[in-house]
Short mmCIF file of C-alpha atoms (C1' of nucleotides) in Angstrom, two decimals:
data_model
loop_
_atom_site.label_atom_id
_atom_site.label_comp_id
_atom_site.label_asym_id
_atom_site.label_seq_id
_atom_site.Cartn_x
_atom_site.Cartn_y
_atom_site.Cartn_z
CA UNK A 1 -1.74 -18.57 19.46
CA UNK A 2 -2.35 -15.67 21.84
CA UNK A 3 -4.35 -12.68 20.64
CA UNK A 4 -1.30 -10.43 20.49
CA UNK A 5 0.68 -12.98 18.46
CA UNK A 6 -2.15 -13.28 15.96
CA UNK A 7 -2.40 -9.52 15.55
CA UNK A 8 1.37 -9.20 15.14
CA UNK A 9 1.39 -11.94 12.50
CA UNK A 10 -1.41 -10.26 10.55
CA UNK A 11 -0.07 -6.70 10.71
CA UNK A 12 3.49 -7.88 9.94
CA UNK A 13 2.19 -9.71 6.89
CA UNK A 14 0.18 -6.71 5.76
CA UNK A 15 3.20 -4.42 6.28
CA UNK A 16 5.34 -6.80 4.25
CA UNK A 17 2.96 -6.43 1.30
CA UNK A 18 2.99 -2.64 1.67
CA UNK A 19 6.81 -2.65 1.81
CA UNK A 20 6.93 -4.48 -1.50
CA UNK A 21 4.87 -1.63 -2.96
CA UNK A 22 6.81 1.12 -1.18
CA UNK A 23 9.42 1.75 -3.85
CA UNK A 24 9.09 3.91 -6.97
CA UNK A 25 11.00 1.50 -9.22
CA UNK A 26 8.76 -1.40 -8.23
CA UNK A 27 5.62 0.68 -8.80
CA UNK A 28 6.80 1.53 -12.28
CA UNK A 29 7.53 -2.14 -12.96
CA UNK A 30 3.99 -2.98 -11.84
CA UNK A 31 2.60 -0.39 -14.23
CA UNK A 32 4.63 -1.91 -17.08
CA UNK A 33 3.54 -5.45 -16.23
CA UNK A 34 -0.08 -4.32 -16.10
CA UNK A 35 0.21 -3.94 -19.90
CA UNK A 36 0.99 -7.65 -20.13
CA UNK A 37 3.93 -9.95 -19.39
CA UNK A 38 7.49 -8.76 -20.01
CA UNK A 39 10.96 -10.29 -19.77
CA UNK A 40 13.54 -8.67 -17.52
CA UNK A 41 14.96 -7.09 -20.66
CA UNK A 42 11.50 -5.84 -21.59
CA UNK A 43 11.11 -4.22 -18.17
CA UNK A 44 14.54 -2.61 -18.52
CA UNK A 45 13.64 -1.14 -21.92
CA UNK A 46 10.47 0.43 -20.53
CA UNK A 47 12.16 1.88 -17.43
CA UNK A 48 15.40 3.54 -16.37
CA UNK A 49 16.70 0.51 -14.50
CA UNK A 50 19.82 -1.62 -14.94
CA UNK A 51 19.29 -5.33 -15.58
CA UNK A 52 20.57 -6.47 -12.17
CA UNK A 53 18.48 -3.88 -10.36
CA UNK A 54 15.32 -4.73 -12.29
CA UNK A 55 15.87 -8.42 -11.60
CA UNK A 56 16.34 -7.68 -7.90
CA UNK A 57 13.09 -5.70 -7.73
CA UNK A 58 11.28 -8.44 -9.64
CA UNK A 59 12.46 -10.95 -7.01
CA UNK A 60 10.97 -8.77 -4.28
CA UNK A 61 7.66 -8.62 -6.13
CA UNK A 62 7.77 -12.38 -6.70
CA UNK A 63 8.50 -13.14 -3.03
CA UNK A 64 5.45 -11.11 -2.12
CA UNK A 65 3.09 -12.85 -4.53
CA UNK A 66 2.66 -9.78 -6.68
CA UNK A 67 4.16 -11.25 -9.85
CA UNK A 68 4.64 -14.69 -11.39
CA UNK A 69 7.41 -15.81 -13.68
CA UNK A 70 7.82 -18.42 -16.41
CA UNK A 71 10.91 -19.30 -18.41
CA UNK A 72 10.91 -19.57 -22.20
CA UNK A 73 14.30 -20.12 -23.79
CA UNK A 74 16.74 -17.40 -22.84
CA UNK A 75 14.01 -15.25 -21.37
CA UNK A 76 12.15 -15.20 -18.05
CA UNK A 77 8.76 -13.57 -18.46
CA UNK A 78 7.14 -11.82 -15.51
CA UNK A 79 3.45 -10.98 -15.15
CA UNK A 80 1.10 -9.65 -12.47
CA UNK A 81 -0.24 -12.45 -10.33
CA UNK A 82 -3.95 -11.80 -11.04
CA UNK A 83 -6.60 -9.18 -11.74
CA UNK A 84 -7.41 -8.77 -8.04
CA UNK A 85 -3.96 -7.32 -7.60
CA UNK A 86 -4.42 -5.07 -10.62
CA UNK A 87 -7.68 -3.83 -9.10
CA UNK A 88 -5.87 -3.09 -5.83
CA UNK A 89 -3.08 -1.22 -7.63
CA UNK A 90 -5.60 0.88 -9.52
CA UNK A 91 -7.49 1.62 -6.31
CA UNK A 92 -4.26 2.86 -4.73
CA UNK A 93 -3.28 5.09 -7.66
CA UNK A 94 -6.78 6.50 -7.93
CA UNK A 95 -6.78 7.42 -4.23
CA UNK A 96 -3.30 8.93 -4.46
CA UNK A 97 -4.09 11.08 -7.48
CA UNK A 98 -7.37 12.39 -6.14
CA UNK A 99 -6.54 12.78 -2.44
CA UNK A 100 -2.85 13.69 -2.25
CA UNK A 101 -2.57 17.36 -3.16
CA UNK A 102 1.05 17.26 -4.40
CA UNK A 103 0.31 14.43 -6.80
CA UNK A 104 -2.88 16.03 -8.08
CA UNK A 105 -0.97 19.24 -8.75
CA UNK A 106 1.96 17.53 -10.50
CA UNK A 107 -0.49 15.66 -12.68
CA UNK A 108 -2.44 18.77 -13.66
CA UNK A 109 0.75 20.61 -14.50
CA UNK A 110 1.93 17.78 -16.72
CA UNK A 111 -1.38 17.86 -18.60
CA UNK A 112 -1.21 21.63 -19.00
CA UNK A 113 2.37 21.53 -20.31
CA UNK A 114 1.21 19.17 -23.05
CA UNK A 115 -2.06 20.84 -24.09
CA UNK A 116 -3.78 17.73 -22.75
CA UNK A 117 -6.06 19.24 -20.11
CA UNK A 118 -9.22 18.22 -21.95
CA UNK A 119 -8.70 14.50 -21.35
CA UNK A 120 -11.48 12.03 -22.13
CA UNK A 121 -12.41 9.47 -19.49
CA UNK A 122 -13.47 5.86 -20.05
CA UNK A 123 -17.16 6.63 -19.67
CA UNK A 124 -17.01 9.33 -22.34
CA UNK A 125 -14.96 7.05 -24.59
CA UNK A 126 -17.68 4.43 -24.45
CA UNK A 127 -20.19 6.81 -26.00
CA UNK A 128 -17.73 7.76 -28.77
CA UNK A 129 -16.64 4.25 -29.68
CA UNK A 130 -19.10 3.84 -32.55
CA UNK A 131 -18.56 7.31 -33.92
CA UNK A 132 -16.92 7.05 -37.37
CA UNK A 133 -15.43 10.53 -36.90
CA UNK A 134 -13.32 9.40 -33.93
CA UNK A 135 -9.98 7.62 -34.33
CA UNK A 136 -8.76 5.75 -31.26
CA UNK A 137 -4.95 5.64 -31.31
CA UNK A 138 -2.80 3.30 -29.19
CA UNK A 139 0.63 4.95 -28.92
CA UNK A 140 2.32 2.26 -26.81
CA UNK A 141 5.06 0.02 -28.25
CA UNK A 142 3.63 -2.60 -30.66
CA UNK A 143 4.50 -5.49 -28.29
CA UNK A 144 2.11 -4.08 -25.72
CA UNK A 145 -0.61 -3.45 -28.30
CA UNK A 146 -0.34 -7.08 -29.36
CA UNK A 147 -0.77 -8.34 -25.79
CA UNK A 148 -4.09 -6.49 -25.57
CA UNK A 149 -5.61 -3.17 -26.60
CA UNK A 150 -8.87 -1.27 -26.46
CA UNK A 151 -11.17 -2.73 -29.10
CA UNK A 152 -11.25 -0.60 -32.21
CA UNK A 153 -7.90 1.04 -31.51
CA UNK A 154 -5.23 1.49 -34.17
CA UNK A 155 -1.57 0.93 -33.22
CA UNK A 156 0.58 4.00 -33.87
CA UNK A 157 3.72 3.64 -31.73
CA UNK A 158 4.85 7.01 -30.43
CA UNK A 159 8.27 6.80 -32.12
CA UNK A 160 6.63 6.26 -35.53
CA UNK A 161 3.98 8.94 -35.17
CA UNK A 162 5.92 11.78 -36.82
CA UNK A 163 6.61 9.78 -39.98
CA UNK A 164 2.98 8.95 -40.68
CA UNK A 165 1.12 12.13 -39.87
CA UNK A 166 -0.09 12.29 -43.48
CA UNK A 167 -2.05 9.06 -42.99
CA UNK A 168 -4.57 10.78 -40.71
CA UNK A 169 -7.40 13.13 -41.53
CA UNK A 170 -7.71 16.52 -39.87
CA UNK A 171 -11.49 16.11 -39.90
CA UNK A 172 -11.46 13.12 -37.57
CA UNK A 173 -11.07 13.65 -33.83
CA UNK A 174 -8.15 11.61 -32.50
CA UNK A 175 -8.17 10.07 -28.99
CA UNK A 176 -4.67 8.94 -27.97
CA UNK A 177 -4.11 6.51 -25.12
CA UNK A 178 -1.19 4.68 -23.54
CA UNK A 179 -0.31 2.77 -20.36
CA UNK A 180 -2.25 4.82 -17.85
CA UNK A 181 -2.44 8.17 -16.09
CA UNK A 182 1.30 8.22 -15.27
CA UNK A 183 2.39 7.36 -18.80
CA UNK A 184 3.62 10.26 -20.90
CA UNK A 185 3.33 8.69 -24.35
CA UNK A 186 -0.21 9.97 -24.90
CA UNK A 187 0.83 13.44 -23.68
CA UNK A 188 3.65 13.49 -26.22
CA UNK A 189 1.28 12.31 -28.95
CA UNK A 190 -1.23 15.04 -28.10
CA UNK A 191 1.53 17.63 -28.24
CA UNK A 192 2.84 16.54 -31.64
CA UNK A 193 -0.61 16.09 -33.17
CA UNK A 194 -2.08 19.36 -31.89
CA UNK A 195 1.02 21.28 -33.05
CA UNK A 196 0.38 19.82 -36.50
CA UNK A 197 -3.20 20.98 -36.61
CA UNK A 198 -5.03 17.79 -35.66
CA UNK A 199 -8.06 17.64 -33.37
CA UNK A 200 -6.71 15.48 -30.55
CA UNK A 201 -7.33 14.64 -26.90
CA UNK A 202 -5.82 12.02 -24.62
CA UNK A 203 -7.61 9.31 -22.65
CA UNK A 204 -7.25 10.08 -18.94
CA UNK A 205 -6.68 6.41 -18.14
CA UNK A 206 -4.90 3.69 -20.09
CA UNK A 207 -5.32 0.18 -21.41
CA UNK A 208 -5.23 -1.62 -17.99
CA UNK A 209 -8.00 0.62 -16.62
CA UNK A 210 -10.13 -0.08 -19.71
CA UNK A 211 -9.50 -3.81 -19.30
CA UNK A 212 -10.61 -3.79 -15.65
CA UNK A 213 -13.71 -1.78 -16.55
CA UNK A 214 -14.62 -4.38 -19.16
CA UNK A 215 -14.15 -7.17 -16.62
CA UNK A 216 -16.41 -5.46 -14.09
CA UNK A 217 -19.25 -4.86 -16.56
CA UNK A 218 -19.37 -8.57 -17.46
CA UNK B 1 8.82 19.19 -16.79
CA UNK B 2 10.31 16.35 -18.83
CA UNK B 3 8.48 13.04 -19.08
CA UNK B 4 10.96 11.23 -16.86
CA UNK B 5 10.75 13.92 -14.17
CA UNK B 6 6.98 13.69 -14.15
CA UNK B 7 7.05 9.92 -13.80
CA UNK B 8 9.63 10.11 -11.01
CA UNK B 9 7.53 12.68 -9.15
CA UNK B 10 4.40 10.52 -9.42
CA UNK B 11 6.01 7.21 -8.47
CA UNK B 12 7.99 8.83 -5.64
CA UNK B 13 4.77 10.30 -4.26
CA UNK B 14 2.96 7.00 -4.57
CA UNK B 15 5.86 5.17 -2.89
CA UNK B 16 5.80 7.72 -0.06
CA UNK B 17 2.16 6.87 0.62
CA UNK B 18 2.96 3.14 0.56
CA UNK B 19 5.88 3.68 2.95
CA UNK B 20 3.56 5.35 5.42
CA UNK B 21 1.47 2.16 5.33
CA UNK B 22 4.46 -0.19 5.39
CA UNK B 23 4.73 -0.58 9.16
CA UNK B 24 2.76 -2.93 11.40
CA UNK B 25 2.38 -0.41 14.23
CA UNK B 26 0.94 2.20 11.88
CA UNK B 27 -1.46 -0.31 10.36
CA UNK B 28 -2.73 -1.18 13.81
CA UNK B 29 -3.15 2.52 14.60
CA UNK B 30 -5.16 2.93 11.40
CA UNK B 31 -7.40 0.04 12.43
CA UNK B 32 -7.96 1.66 15.83
CA UNK B 33 -8.71 5.06 14.30
CA UNK B 34 -11.17 3.45 11.89
CA UNK B 35 -13.38 2.93 14.98
CA UNK B 36 -13.48 6.70 15.48
CA UNK B 37 -11.12 9.40 16.71
CA UNK B 38 -8.70 8.68 19.55
CA UNK B 39 -6.18 10.69 21.57
CA UNK B 40 -2.55 9.54 21.63
CA UNK B 41 -3.32 8.02 25.01
CA UNK B 42 -6.34 6.27 23.52
CA UNK B 43 -4.18 4.79 20.78
CA UNK B 44 -1.63 3.63 23.35
CA UNK B 45 -4.33 1.89 25.41
CA UNK B 46 -5.55 -0.02 22.36
CA UNK B 47 -2.07 -1.09 21.21
CA UNK B 48 1.26 -2.22 22.63
CA UNK B 49 3.04 1.06 21.90
CA UNK B 50 4.76 3.57 24.15
CA UNK B 51 3.45 7.13 24.11
CA UNK B 52 6.47 8.60 22.33
CA UNK B 53 6.45 5.86 19.72
CA UNK B 54 2.73 6.16 19.06
CA UNK B 55 3.09 9.93 18.71
CA UNK B 56 5.95 9.46 16.26
CA UNK B 57 3.92 7.07 14.11
CA UNK B 58 0.93 9.43 14.22
CA UNK B 59 3.17 12.20 12.88
CA UNK B 60 4.16 10.01 9.96
CA UNK B 61 0.50 9.30 9.20
CA UNK B 62 -0.30 13.00 9.51
CA UNK B 63 2.53 14.05 7.18
CA UNK B 64 1.12 11.67 4.60
CA UNK B 65 -2.45 12.94 4.79
CA UNK B 66 -3.74 9.73 6.29
CA UNK B 67 -4.89 11.22 9.59
CA UNK B 68 -6.03 14.62 10.89
CA UNK B 69 -5.59 15.98 14.40
CA UNK B 70 -7.44 18.45 16.61
CA UNK B 71 -6.56 19.65 20.09
CA UNK B 72 -9.08 19.71 22.93
CA UNK B 73 -7.68 20.64 26.33
CA UNK B 74 -4.84 18.35 27.32
CA UNK B 75 -5.62 15.92 24.52
CA UNK B 76 -4.84 15.78 20.82
CA UNK B 77 -7.39 13.68 18.97
CA UNK B 78 -6.45 11.89 15.77
CA UNK B 79 -8.84 10.58 13.14
CA UNK B 80 -8.68 9.09 9.65
CA UNK B 81 -8.68 11.80 7.02
CA UNK B 82 -11.80 10.60 5.14
CA UNK B 83 -13.86 7.59 4.09
CA UNK B 84 -11.99 7.30 0.79
CA UNK B 85 -8.93 6.35 2.79
CA UNK B 86 -10.92 3.89 4.88
CA UNK B 87 -12.19 2.31 1.66
CA UNK B 88 -8.61 1.99 0.42
CA UNK B 89 -7.46 0.43 3.70
CA UNK B 90 -10.26 -2.11 3.58
CA UNK B 91 -9.47 -2.92 -0.05
CA UNK B 92 -5.87 -3.62 0.95
CA UNK B 93 -6.75 -5.83 3.93
CA UNK B 94 -9.33 -7.74 1.91
CA UNK B 95 -6.78 -8.45 -0.84
CA UNK B 96 -4.13 -9.48 1.68
CA UNK B 97 -6.39 -11.87 3.56
CA UNK B 98 -7.80 -13.54 0.47
CA UNK B 99 -4.70 -13.63 -1.77
CA UNK B 100 -1.71 -14.03 0.55
CA UNK B 101 -1.58 -17.65 1.61
CA UNK B 102 0.29 -17.11 4.90
CA UNK B 103 -2.22 -14.54 6.09
CA UNK B 104 -5.20 -16.63 5.07
CA UNK B 105 -3.76 -19.56 6.96
CA UNK B 106 -2.95 -17.57 10.11
CA UNK B 107 -6.47 -16.17 10.07
CA UNK B 108 -8.13 -19.57 9.70
CA UNK B 109 -6.04 -20.98 12.52
CA UNK B 110 -7.00 -18.14 14.82
CA UNK B 111 -10.68 -18.77 14.07
CA UNK B 112 -10.31 -22.50 14.68
CA UNK B 113 -8.51 -21.97 18.00
CA UNK B 114 -11.49 -19.94 19.18
CA UNK B 115 -14.37 -22.10 17.93
CA UNK B 116 -15.21 -19.20 15.63
CA UNK B 117 -14.96 -20.86 12.23
CA UNK B 118 -18.65 -20.40 11.48
CA UNK B 119 -18.40 -16.61 11.20
CA UNK B 120 -21.32 -14.60 9.84
CA UNK B 121 -20.65 -12.06 7.11
CA UNK B 122 -22.29 -8.67 6.65
CA UNK B 123 -24.70 -9.92 4.00
CA UNK B 124 -25.95 -12.70 6.25
CA UNK B 125 -26.19 -10.31 9.16
CA UNK B 126 -28.50 -8.08 7.14
CA UNK B 127 -31.05 -10.85 6.80
CA UNK B 128 -30.89 -11.60 10.56
CA UNK B 129 -31.15 -8.03 11.77
CA UNK B 130 -34.92 -8.11 12.33
CA UNK B 131 -34.93 -11.54 13.90
CA UNK B 132 -35.98 -11.24 17.58
CA UNK B 133 -34.09 -14.45 18.36
CA UNK B 134 -30.75 -12.88 17.43
CA UNK B 135 -28.77 -10.67 19.82
CA UNK B 136 -26.11 -8.49 18.18
CA UNK B 137 -23.33 -7.87 20.71
CA UNK B 138 -20.67 -5.13 20.39
CA UNK B 139 -17.72 -6.28 22.51
CA UNK B 140 -15.45 -3.27 21.87
CA UNK B 141 -14.67 -0.75 24.64
CA UNK B 142 -17.68 1.52 25.40
CA UNK B 143 -15.89 4.62 24.05
CA UNK B 144 -15.79 3.02 20.60
CA UNK B 145 -19.41 1.89 20.79
CA UNK B 146 -20.42 5.47 21.60
CA UNK B 147 -18.59 6.85 18.54
CA UNK B 148 -20.65 4.57 16.32
CA UNK B 149 -22.00 1.02 16.26
CA UNK B 150 -24.07 -1.33 14.12
CA UNK B 151 -27.70 -0.33 14.52
CA UNK B 152 -29.49 -2.58 16.96
CA UNK B 153 -26.30 -3.72 18.71
CA UNK B 154 -25.99 -3.94 22.49
CA UNK B 155 -22.72 -2.83 24.12
CA UNK B 156 -21.12 -5.60 26.17
CA UNK B 157 -17.44 -4.71 26.58
CA UNK B 158 -15.27 -7.82 26.53
CA UNK B 159 -13.86 -7.22 30.02
CA UNK B 160 -17.38 -7.09 31.49
CA UNK B 161 -18.75 -10.10 29.63
CA UNK B 162 -17.97 -12.73 32.28
CA UNK B 163 -19.80 -10.81 35.03
CA UNK B 164 -23.08 -10.53 33.15
CA UNK B 165 -23.49 -13.89 31.47
CA UNK B 166 -26.72 -14.40 33.43
CA UNK B 167 -28.32 -11.45 31.60
CA UNK B 168 -28.45 -13.38 28.34
CA UNK B 169 -30.79 -16.14 27.23
CA UNK B 170 -29.47 -19.46 25.93
CA UNK B 171 -32.35 -19.57 23.46
CA UNK B 172 -31.20 -16.49 21.56
CA UNK B 173 -28.41 -16.77 19.03
CA UNK B 174 -25.66 -14.28 19.82
CA UNK B 175 -23.60 -12.56 17.08
CA UNK B 176 -20.49 -10.90 18.54
CA UNK B 177 -18.56 -8.28 16.62
CA UNK B 178 -15.61 -5.97 17.26
CA UNK B 179 -13.15 -3.80 15.31
CA UNK B 180 -12.67 -5.96 12.26
CA UNK B 181 -11.19 -9.21 10.97
CA UNK B 182 -7.87 -8.70 12.80
CA UNK B 183 -9.47 -7.88 16.13
CA UNK B 184 -9.51 -10.70 18.68
CA UNK B 185 -12.20 -9.36 21.01
CA UNK B 186 -15.02 -11.15 19.19
CA UNK B 187 -12.96 -14.36 19.12
CA UNK B 188 -12.52 -14.16 22.89
CA UNK B 189 -16.22 -13.47 23.34
CA UNK B 190 -17.15 -16.46 21.19
CA UNK B 191 -14.82 -18.66 23.23
CA UNK B 192 -16.22 -17.57 26.59
CA UNK B 193 -19.85 -17.70 25.49
CA UNK B 194 -19.64 -21.06 23.74
CA UNK B 195 -17.83 -22.59 26.72
CA UNK B 196 -20.76 -21.42 28.84
CA UNK B 197 -23.34 -23.06 26.64
CA UNK B 198 -24.53 -20.14 24.56
CA UNK B 199 -25.29 -20.28 20.84
CA UNK B 200 -22.77 -17.80 19.49
CA UNK B 201 -20.95 -16.85 16.27
CA UNK B 202 -18.73 -13.94 15.41
CA UNK B 203 -19.16 -11.41 12.62
CA UNK B 204 -16.36 -11.91 10.10
CA UNK B 205 -15.92 -8.16 9.67
CA UNK B 206 -16.25 -5.33 12.16
CA UNK B 207 -17.91 -1.98 12.70
CA UNK B 208 -15.86 -0.03 10.09
CA UNK B 209 -16.72 -2.54 7.36
CA UNK B 210 -20.42 -2.30 8.26
CA UNK B 211 -20.20 1.50 8.19
CA UNK B 212 -18.64 1.52 4.69
CA UNK B 213 -21.25 -0.95 3.45
CA UNK B 214 -24.01 1.35 4.68
CA UNK B 215 -22.37 4.30 2.93
CA UNK B 216 -22.19 2.43 -0.36
CA UNK B 217 -25.81 1.31 -0.33
CA UNK B 218 -27.01 4.93 0.07
"C1'" DC C 1 1.85 31.25 38.86
"C1'" DA C 2 3.41 26.63 40.30
"C1'" DA C 3 2.26 22.01 39.56
"C1'" DT C 4 0.22 18.50 36.69
"C1'" DT C 5 -0.86 16.08 32.60
"C1'" DA C 6 -0.58 14.96 27.63
"C1'" DT C 7 2.02 15.27 23.77
"C1'" DT C 8 6.01 16.27 20.91
"C1'" DC C 9 10.81 16.78 19.91
"C1'" DA C 10 15.78 15.44 19.55
"C1'" DA C 11 19.42 12.28 19.81
"C1'" DT C 12 21.02 7.74 19.31
"C1'" DA C 13 21.96 2.95 18.22
"C1'" DT C 14 20.25 -0.83 15.56
"C1'" DA C 15 18.34 -2.79 11.72
"C1'" DC C 16 16.68 -2.64 7.07
"C1'" DT C 17 16.71 -1.10 1.94
"C1'" DT C 18 18.75 0.03 -2.16
"C1'" DA C 19 21.86 0.69 -6.35
"C1'" DT C 20 26.04 -0.83 -8.01
"C1'" DT C 21 29.53 -3.93 -9.20
"C1'" DG C 22 31.22 -8.17 -10.88
"C1'" DA C 23 30.84 -13.16 -10.75
"C1'" DA C 24 27.89 -17.27 -11.40
"C1'" DT C 25 24.20 -19.86 -13.61
"C1'" DA C 26 21.10 -21.55 -17.14
"C1'" DT C 27 19.58 -22.00 -21.74
"C1'" DA C 28 20.32 -21.75 -26.73
"C1'" DT C 29 23.24 -21.60 -30.81
"C1'" DT C 30 27.18 -22.91 -33.60
"C1'" DA D 1 31.82 -29.03 -26.62
"C1'" DA D 2 32.58 -23.99 -26.94
"C1'" DT D 3 30.42 -19.62 -27.21
"C1'" DA D 4 26.81 -16.24 -26.64
"C1'" DT D 5 22.92 -14.33 -24.29
"C1'" DA D 6 19.70 -13.45 -20.46
"C1'" DT D 7 19.11 -13.64 -15.81
"C1'" DT D 8 20.31 -14.22 -11.00
"C1'" DC D 9 23.31 -14.14 -7.07
"C1'" DA D 10 26.58 -12.14 -3.59
"C1'" DA D 11 28.99 -8.47 -1.55
"C1'" DT D 12 29.22 -3.81 -0.46
"C1'" DA D 13 28.55 0.98 0.75
"C1'" DA D 14 25.27 4.60 1.31
"C1'" DG D 15 20.98 5.86 2.69
"C1'" DT D 16 16.59 5.23 5.41
"C1'" DA D 17 13.49 3.58 9.25
"C1'" DT D 18 12.62 2.39 13.95
"C1'" DA D 19 12.30 1.97 19.14
"C1'" DT D 20 14.10 3.96 23.06
"C1'" DT D 21 15.46 7.42 26.10
"C1'" DG D 22 15.02 11.73 28.25
"C1'" DA D 23 14.14 16.64 27.67
"C1'" DA D 24 10.95 20.30 25.96
"C1'" DT D 25 6.43 22.24 25.07
"C1'" DA D 26 1.52 23.33 25.63
"C1'" DA D 27 -2.73 23.43 27.98
"C1'" DT D 28 -5.16 22.86 32.42
"C1'" DT D 29 -5.80 22.75 37.38
"C1'" DG D 30 -5.13 24.15 42.10
#
DNA sequence: CAATTATTCAATATACTTATTGAATATATT
DNA sequence: AATATATTCAATAAGTATATTGAATAATTG
């Protein structure tokens, strides 16, 4: 192989990987799968996609070694290929949010609109984890909580939150978290809880970021 | 802003960044600019692109906050926007080379074809740096060497190597390095030198990877 | 200020990507 | 075996990306 051919092969391959990531629907699917495996139907429920379209995007991700699939009965379950990919995805989102002005601004505005500007980060959370006056609340759907959650967290799915407000004390500080920085469930939870007189903040990151942080420290 | 609008804005922005990276020509330009700033002409010399095409790709990179430009006389010089981006780029290439089978295979074959399978990595290099019996050879064009090089390296541009073989001792071990893992200059140098009876290996990475490693350790 | 050099712009033709539709397949249930 | 359910496939039309060409612009030199 000539030098130019080698370079072309490498850059073409690299570009192919980037192309697989260069679509908003696929990025959202990746974020959903970073909570744990999901069937096509599960992906559809968590996004705005049609079944055929979600399946098509999942094929693209599969052909680029970003996701794996396994069949179980009627369902085909998809999952991220490994934690190295999850680390890469988080590196990309972190860069985008901190270095691309438009995204930083959109993010800040979203937090402001939901009284969630005083977000807690993972480092701060660590120092609060043994505090009996702090309640860590996972507001994702129960299926995602079951596939993995921050240790010590209580599952309070967002769509059940309003019904069980009376179960929580207004003396405790509540930290709500969800899928990650782009997920709005924790923002919605903060809004509802603060409007009802609770002390509440959201976690800046989500479960997948906590998981990767745990992995690194071991 | 509704939750769905926020998500769309974030994923669209993220996808836009990925799209800017989803082209082999632009990835090669990024690799060239990671050696230091270059004019459009400089980029053209280092790649296979026409002037108009290179300029067009540079505009795309500029519109996505990946490169900056400054004018000096006739020339417009482009450079990577910051080291955070360089870190991201290196994270991407590292993932691709170690996790995408086709790329790993292509890479290994290239190394084999050039008797360069016994590459040295940056960690190993560190322990050799004070060894008087090791000659560290920068085979990139002199302009790139001048913009920054591994400390202790001697500049021996690839196209001048054949003329000055007599200047080097066959007792010293030579470590050749260039722009990075996708650059073929060091492979060519290893081929020429080993065919002429020198003890030679290539550095697995290149100058930009060394630079980022230095940054991290400080 | 005319000529030169480096870069950018604009237009175009080709190729790729995507969402949508409806049909096909594969597994499980009755 | 027939039916139901979940997923994939195939075809299409609309939108997007790219390399190429030649003209336009911007700064320098003679």
